[in-house]
Amino acid sequence: MVGHPPIMQVAVLFSGGKDSAYALHCALTNGFDVGELLVLKPSDPASWLFHVPGEEAHRSFEELTGIPVKVVETGSEELKTLREEFRRLKEEGYYGVYTGALLSDYQRINYNQAAYSEGLVLFSPLWRKNQEEYMRHLAASGFTYTLLTITAEGLPPELLGAEIGEEEVERIISLSRRFGFNPSFEGGEAETLILSAPLFRKRLQVEGEVEELGPASYRLQIREVRVL
């Protein structure tokens, strides 16, 4: 009798934002065993390689998804840390890594090079997707998230801490056309925190206060994160 082939194990480069949450969803729906959510925390908040806002919520994602979360501080040598973590995953028997890379060539090239050098397969299911279609697809598929930072003219600060669903997405798309910012925030116009997703066991609730940092620049100062 021929047995079933083993399910291949992957990790997800996870920031807690909408894009890495969607990458996790793709990994699960494609039949992979997701063994780890890898959070690489940069020392430089302006890092081009890793974006991890809302660190207050990181530990909640293990309860939210049922998947172990590993948080690693990169220090000043981000690429070295990335390769070291990919090497560890390979040594632990992982087949590949999923990422939420969307438009950044810098991210995708460096992720690809690190994965290739360590013998891992890299999956970037969002790569070069139509931005407006992607935002609508997220909302229609049951993903909700909130904004943690805003750095673009035209994005209203009342979206910080608010649950972004289909109605809010249409408003964001309309504003992006008017003011010229990227509708999925790939240019850094906003940073997001996932609240719920179709395959999550639970959902997040976030409370905080909006802080104005400068012209068209705001952030949500998180006071409390609850898993419901």
mmCIF file of C-alpha atoms in Angstrom:
data_model
loop_
_atom_site.group_PDB
_atom_site.id
_atom_site.type_symbol
_atom_site.label_atom_id
_atom_site.label_comp_id
_atom_site.label_asym_id
_atom_site.label_seq_id
_atom_site.Cartn_x
_atom_site.Cartn_y
_atom_site.Cartn_z
ATOM 1 C CA MET A 1 0.000 0.000 0.000
ATOM 2 C CA VAL A 2 1.384 3.382 -1.032
ATOM 3 C CA GLY A 3 1.269 6.005 1.704
ATOM 4 C CA HIS A 4 0.643 9.686 1.293
ATOM 5 C CA PRO A 5 3.726 11.840 0.669
ATOM 6 C CA PRO A 6 4.844 13.873 3.687
ATOM 7 C CA ILE A 7 3.488 17.393 3.995
ATOM 8 C CA MET A 8 6.287 19.874 3.396
ATOM 9 C CA GLN A 9 6.963 22.365 6.157
ATOM 10 C CA VAL A 10 7.414 26.076 5.556
ATOM 11 C CA ALA A 11 7.904 29.186 7.659
ATOM 12 C CA VAL A 12 6.354 32.590 7.040
ATOM 13 C CA LEU A 13 8.278 35.860 7.304
ATOM 14 C CA PHE A 14 5.703 37.578 9.462
ATOM 15 C CA SER A 15 5.309 41.223 10.400
ATOM 16 C CA GLY A 16 1.749 41.127 11.699
ATOM 17 C CA GLY A 17 0.573 43.271 8.792
ATOM 18 C CA LYS A 18 -2.015 42.458 6.150
ATOM 19 C CA ASP A 19 0.488 41.250 3.526
ATOM 20 C CA SER A 20 2.288 38.693 5.680
ATOM 21 C CA ALA A 21 -1.090 37.518 7.000
ATOM 22 C CA TYR A 22 -2.196 36.911 3.424
ATOM 23 C CA ALA A 23 1.064 35.070 2.696
ATOM 24 C CA LEU A 24 0.320 32.828 5.693
ATOM 25 C CA HIS A 25 -3.167 32.201 4.320
ATOM 26 C CA CYS A 26 -1.703 31.204 0.941
ATOM 27 C CA ALA A 27 0.750 28.802 2.568
ATOM 28 C CA LEU A 28 -2.042 27.071 4.482
ATOM 29 C CA THR A 29 -4.469 26.899 1.566
ATOM 30 C CA ASN A 30 -1.704 25.488 -0.646
ATOM 31 C CA GLY A 31 -1.421 22.553 1.729
ATOM 32 C CA PHE A 32 1.839 23.351 3.501
ATOM 33 C CA ASP A 33 2.513 22.717 7.172
ATOM 34 C CA VAL A 34 3.389 26.142 8.570
ATOM 35 C CA GLY A 35 5.760 25.448 11.433
ATOM 36 C CA GLU A 36 6.810 28.958 12.373
ATOM 37 C CA LEU A 37 5.976 32.630 12.035
ATOM 38 C CA LEU A 38 9.392 34.298 11.857
ATOM 39 C CA VAL A 39 9.402 37.932 12.987
ATOM 40 C CA LEU A 40 12.663 39.691 12.138
ATOM 41 C CA LYS A 41 12.734 42.874 14.178
ATOM 42 C CA PRO A 42 15.036 45.585 12.777
ATOM 43 C CA SER A 43 16.937 48.005 14.975
ATOM 44 C CA ASP A 44 16.335 50.719 12.370
ATOM 45 C CA PRO A 45 12.639 51.731 12.179
ATOM 46 C CA ALA A 46 13.298 52.956 8.615
ATOM 47 C CA SER A 47 14.522 49.520 7.467
ATOM 48 C CA TRP A 48 13.751 48.721 3.822
ATOM 49 C CA LEU A 49 13.975 44.986 4.419
ATOM 50 C CA PHE A 50 11.720 44.344 7.408
ATOM 51 C CA HIS A 51 8.642 46.162 8.696
ATOM 52 C CA VAL A 52 7.313 45.116 12.091
ATOM 53 C CA PRO A 53 4.939 47.721 13.531
ATOM 54 C CA GLY A 54 2.694 46.835 16.438
ATOM 55 C CA GLU A 55 5.238 44.743 18.293
ATOM 56 C CA GLU A 56 2.876 44.797 21.279
ATOM 57 C CA ALA A 57 0.768 42.283 19.333
ATOM 58 C CA HIS A 58 3.502 39.889 18.174
ATOM 59 C CA ARG A 59 3.144 37.361 20.973
ATOM 60 C CA SER A 60 -0.630 37.356 20.489
ATOM 61 C CA PHE A 61 -0.260 35.802 17.051
ATOM 62 C CA GLU A 62 0.643 32.400 18.450
ATOM 63 C CA GLU A 63 -2.715 32.302 20.239
ATOM 64 C CA LEU A 64 -4.425 33.812 17.213
ATOM 65 C CA THR A 65 -3.096 31.291 14.682
ATOM 66 C CA GLY A 66 -1.945 28.292 16.709
ATOM 67 C CA ILE A 67 1.485 28.599 15.057
ATOM 68 C CA PRO A 68 4.692 29.219 17.050
ATOM 69 C CA VAL A 69 6.104 32.743 16.761
ATOM 70 C CA LYS A 70 9.863 33.361 16.814
ATOM 71 C CA VAL A 71 11.001 36.974 17.239
ATOM 72 C CA VAL A 72 14.612 37.710 16.282
ATOM 73 C CA GLU A 73 16.275 41.111 16.610
ATOM 74 C CA THR A 74 18.409 41.744 13.535
ATOM 75 C CA GLY A 75 20.771 44.337 14.969
ATOM 76 C CA SER A 76 22.649 46.366 12.367
ATOM 77 C CA GLU A 77 23.399 43.391 10.062
ATOM 78 C CA GLU A 78 19.972 42.586 8.686
ATOM 79 C CA LEU A 79 21.094 40.462 5.729
ATOM 80 C CA LYS A 80 23.414 38.402 7.906
ATOM 81 C CA THR A 81 20.595 37.727 10.369
ATOM 82 C CA LEU A 82 18.258 36.814 7.507
ATOM 83 C CA ARG A 83 20.731 34.254 6.151
ATOM 84 C CA GLU A 84 21.382 32.844 9.619
ATOM 85 C CA GLU A 85 17.682 32.324 10.247
ATOM 86 C CA PHE A 86 17.166 30.762 6.819
ATOM 87 C CA ARG A 87 20.117 28.451 7.518
ATOM 88 C CA ARG A 88 18.523 27.448 10.822
ATOM 89 C CA LEU A 89 15.226 26.703 9.091
ATOM 90 C CA LYS A 90 16.981 24.524 6.510
ATOM 91 C CA GLU A 91 18.823 22.637 9.246
ATOM 92 C CA GLU A 92 15.495 22.055 11.006
ATOM 93 C CA GLY A 93 14.087 20.466 7.857
ATOM 94 C CA TYR A 94 12.040 23.301 6.405
ATOM 95 C CA TYR A 95 11.299 23.239 2.680
ATOM 96 C CA GLY A 96 10.737 26.941 2.101
ATOM 97 C CA VAL A 97 9.643 30.373 3.279
ATOM 98 C CA TYR A 98 6.593 32.466 2.391
ATOM 99 C CA THR A 99 6.841 36.263 2.268
ATOM 100 C CA GLY A 100 4.394 39.112 1.781
ATOM 101 C CA ALA A 101 6.684 40.978 -0.638
ATOM 102 C CA LEU A 102 4.469 42.961 -2.985
ATOM 103 C CA LEU A 103 6.404 45.515 -5.049
ATOM 104 C CA SER A 104 9.786 46.027 -3.383
ATOM 105 C CA ASP A 105 12.570 44.694 -5.606
ATOM 106 C CA TYR A 106 14.990 45.278 -2.737
ATOM 107 C CA GLN A 107 13.022 42.940 -0.475
ATOM 108 C CA ARG A 108 12.397 40.261 -3.060
ATOM 109 C CA ILE A 109 15.975 40.150 -4.387
ATOM 110 C CA ASN A 110 17.473 39.878 -0.913
ATOM 111 C CA TYR A 111 14.920 37.317 0.236
ATOM 112 C CA ASN A 112 15.537 35.264 -2.907
ATOM 113 C CA GLN A 113 19.312 35.382 -2.576
ATOM 114 C CA ALA A 114 19.213 34.382 1.092
ATOM 115 C CA ALA A 115 16.789 31.527 0.426
ATOM 116 C CA TYR A 116 18.762 30.237 -2.563
ATOM 117 C CA SER A 117 22.065 30.351 -0.684
ATOM 118 C CA GLU A 118 20.603 28.257 2.141
ATOM 119 C CA GLY A 119 18.716 25.790 -0.048
ATOM 120 C CA LEU A 120 15.193 27.014 0.689
ATOM 121 C CA VAL A 121 12.369 27.672 -1.775
ATOM 122 C CA LEU A 122 10.950 31.202 -1.555
ATOM 123 C CA PHE A 123 7.255 31.860 -2.153
ATOM 124 C CA SER A 124 5.984 35.421 -2.713
ATOM 125 C CA PRO A 125 2.313 34.954 -3.683
ATOM 126 C CA LEU A 126 1.566 38.692 -3.698
ATOM 127 C CA TRP A 127 4.352 39.678 -6.057
ATOM 128 C CA ARG A 128 3.242 42.327 -8.581
ATOM 129 C CA LYS A 129 -0.452 41.862 -7.902
ATOM 130 C CA ASN A 130 -2.746 44.676 -8.990
ATOM 131 C CA GLN A 131 -2.912 46.893 -5.900
ATOM 132 C CA GLU A 132 -6.574 47.847 -6.044
ATOM 133 C CA GLU A 133 -7.712 44.312 -6.874
ATOM 134 C CA TYR A 134 -5.621 42.943 -4.021
ATOM 135 C CA MET A 135 -7.107 45.362 -1.482
ATOM 136 C CA ARG A 136 -10.630 44.482 -2.578
ATOM 137 C CA HIS A 137 -9.836 40.762 -2.538
ATOM 138 C CA LEU A 138 -8.559 40.973 1.043
ATOM 139 C CA ALA A 139 -11.724 42.634 2.274
ATOM 140 C CA ALA A 140 -14.063 40.368 0.300
ATOM 141 C CA SER A 141 -12.236 37.284 1.604
ATOM 142 C CA GLY A 142 -12.760 38.192 5.253
ATOM 143 C CA PHE A 143 -9.448 39.797 6.187
ATOM 144 C CA THR A 144 -9.723 42.801 8.489
ATOM 145 C CA TYR A 145 -6.894 44.987 9.719
ATOM 146 C CA THR A 146 -6.208 48.417 11.121
ATOM 147 C CA LEU A 147 -3.712 51.169 10.384
ATOM 148 C CA LEU A 148 -0.949 51.814 12.923
ATOM 149 C CA THR A 149 0.872 54.626 11.124
ATOM 150 C CA ILE A 150 0.048 57.136 8.392
ATOM 151 C CA THR A 151 2.654 59.122 6.449
ATOM 152 C CA ALA A 152 0.729 60.210 3.355
ATOM 153 C CA GLU A 153 -1.346 63.241 2.540
ATOM 154 C CA GLY A 154 -4.947 62.236 1.981
ATOM 155 C CA LEU A 155 -5.135 59.330 4.426
ATOM 156 C CA PRO A 156 -7.437 60.428 7.272
ATOM 157 C CA PRO A 157 -6.142 59.800 10.819
ATOM 158 C CA GLU A 158 -9.499 58.372 11.902
ATOM 159 C CA LEU A 159 -8.485 55.169 10.090
ATOM 160 C CA LEU A 160 -5.865 54.583 12.796
ATOM 161 C CA GLY A 161 -7.273 51.921 15.104
ATOM 162 C CA ALA A 162 -10.385 51.496 12.946
ATOM 163 C CA GLU A 163 -11.294 48.140 11.420
ATOM 164 C CA ILE A 164 -10.672 48.239 7.676
ATOM 165 C CA GLY A 165 -13.317 46.344 5.722
ATOM 166 C CA GLU A 166 -14.892 46.638 2.279
ATOM 167 C CA GLU A 167 -16.354 50.118 2.768
ATOM 168 C CA GLU A 168 -13.091 51.525 4.110
ATOM 169 C CA VAL A 169 -11.115 49.902 1.279
ATOM 170 C CA GLU A 170 -13.238 51.663 -1.329
ATOM 171 C CA ARG A 171 -12.619 54.942 0.453
ATOM 172 C CA ILE A 172 -8.861 54.295 0.553
ATOM 173 C CA ILE A 173 -8.789 53.451 -3.167
ATOM 174 C CA SER A 174 -10.725 56.620 -3.999
ATOM 175 C CA LEU A 175 -8.362 58.730 -1.889
ATOM 176 C CA SER A 176 -5.298 57.059 -3.424
ATOM 177 C CA ARG A 177 -6.462 58.063 -6.891
ATOM 178 C CA ARG A 178 -7.073 61.615 -5.750
ATOM 179 C CA PHE A 179 -3.859 62.128 -3.762
ATOM 180 C CA GLY A 180 -1.518 59.775 -5.617
ATOM 181 C CA PHE A 181 -0.465 57.391 -2.856
ATOM 182 C CA ASN A 182 -0.204 53.606 -3.268
ATOM 183 C CA PRO A 183 -3.585 52.025 -2.384
ATOM 184 C CA SER A 184 -1.950 49.050 -0.642
ATOM 185 C CA PHE A 185 0.586 51.309 1.155
ATOM 186 C CA GLU A 186 3.563 49.610 -0.486
ATOM 187 C CA GLY A 187 5.358 52.940 -0.555
ATOM 188 C CA GLY A 188 5.257 53.193 3.233
ATOM 189 C CA GLU A 189 2.178 55.434 3.273
ATOM 190 C CA ALA A 190 0.758 53.396 6.171
ATOM 191 C CA GLU A 191 1.588 50.346 8.255
ATOM 192 C CA THR A 192 -1.053 47.791 9.128
ATOM 193 C CA LEU A 193 -1.891 45.239 11.808
ATOM 194 C CA ILE A 194 -4.054 42.241 10.928
ATOM 195 C CA LEU A 195 -7.103 41.798 13.173
ATOM 196 C CA SER A 196 -8.817 38.759 11.687
ATOM 197 C CA ALA A 197 -8.430 36.321 8.812
ATOM 198 C CA PRO A 198 -10.426 33.336 7.505
ATOM 199 C CA LEU A 199 -8.142 30.667 9.014
ATOM 200 C CA PHE A 200 -7.323 32.436 12.289
ATOM 201 C CA ARG A 201 -8.641 30.766 15.428
ATOM 202 C CA LYS A 202 -9.412 34.090 17.112
ATOM 203 C CA ARG A 203 -9.277 37.812 16.387
ATOM 204 C CA LEU A 204 -7.443 40.836 17.762
ATOM 205 C CA GLN A 205 -8.860 43.981 19.271
ATOM 206 C CA VAL A 206 -6.572 46.987 19.576
ATOM 207 C CA GLU A 207 -7.102 50.141 21.599
ATOM 208 C CA GLY A 208 -4.940 53.230 21.710
ATOM 209 C CA GLU A 209 -4.611 56.938 21.106
ATOM 210 C CA VAL A 210 -3.779 58.747 17.877
ATOM 211 C CA GLU A 211 -0.607 60.809 18.051
ATOM 212 C CA GLU A 212 0.219 63.503 15.481
ATOM 213 C CA LEU A 213 3.898 63.416 14.532
ATOM 214 C CA GLY A 214 3.960 66.121 11.873
ATOM 215 C CA PRO A 215 2.260 67.184 8.625
ATOM 216 C CA ALA A 216 0.256 64.184 7.318
ATOM 217 C CA SER A 217 2.090 61.952 9.813
ATOM 218 C CA TYR A 218 0.283 60.059 12.565
ATOM 219 C CA ARG A 219 0.590 56.877 14.580
ATOM 220 C CA LEU A 220 -1.587 54.833 16.891
ATOM 221 C CA GLN A 221 -0.033 54.631 20.334
ATOM 222 C CA ILE A 222 -1.219 51.158 21.332
ATOM 223 C CA ARG A 223 -2.578 50.964 24.862
ATOM 224 C CA GLU A 224 -4.008 47.450 24.858
ATOM 225 C CA VAL A 225 -4.154 44.375 22.620
ATOM 226 C CA ARG A 226 -6.780 41.726 23.351
ATOM 227 C CA VAL A 227 -7.333 38.311 21.785
ATOM 228 C CA LEU A 228 -11.058 37.580 21.460
#
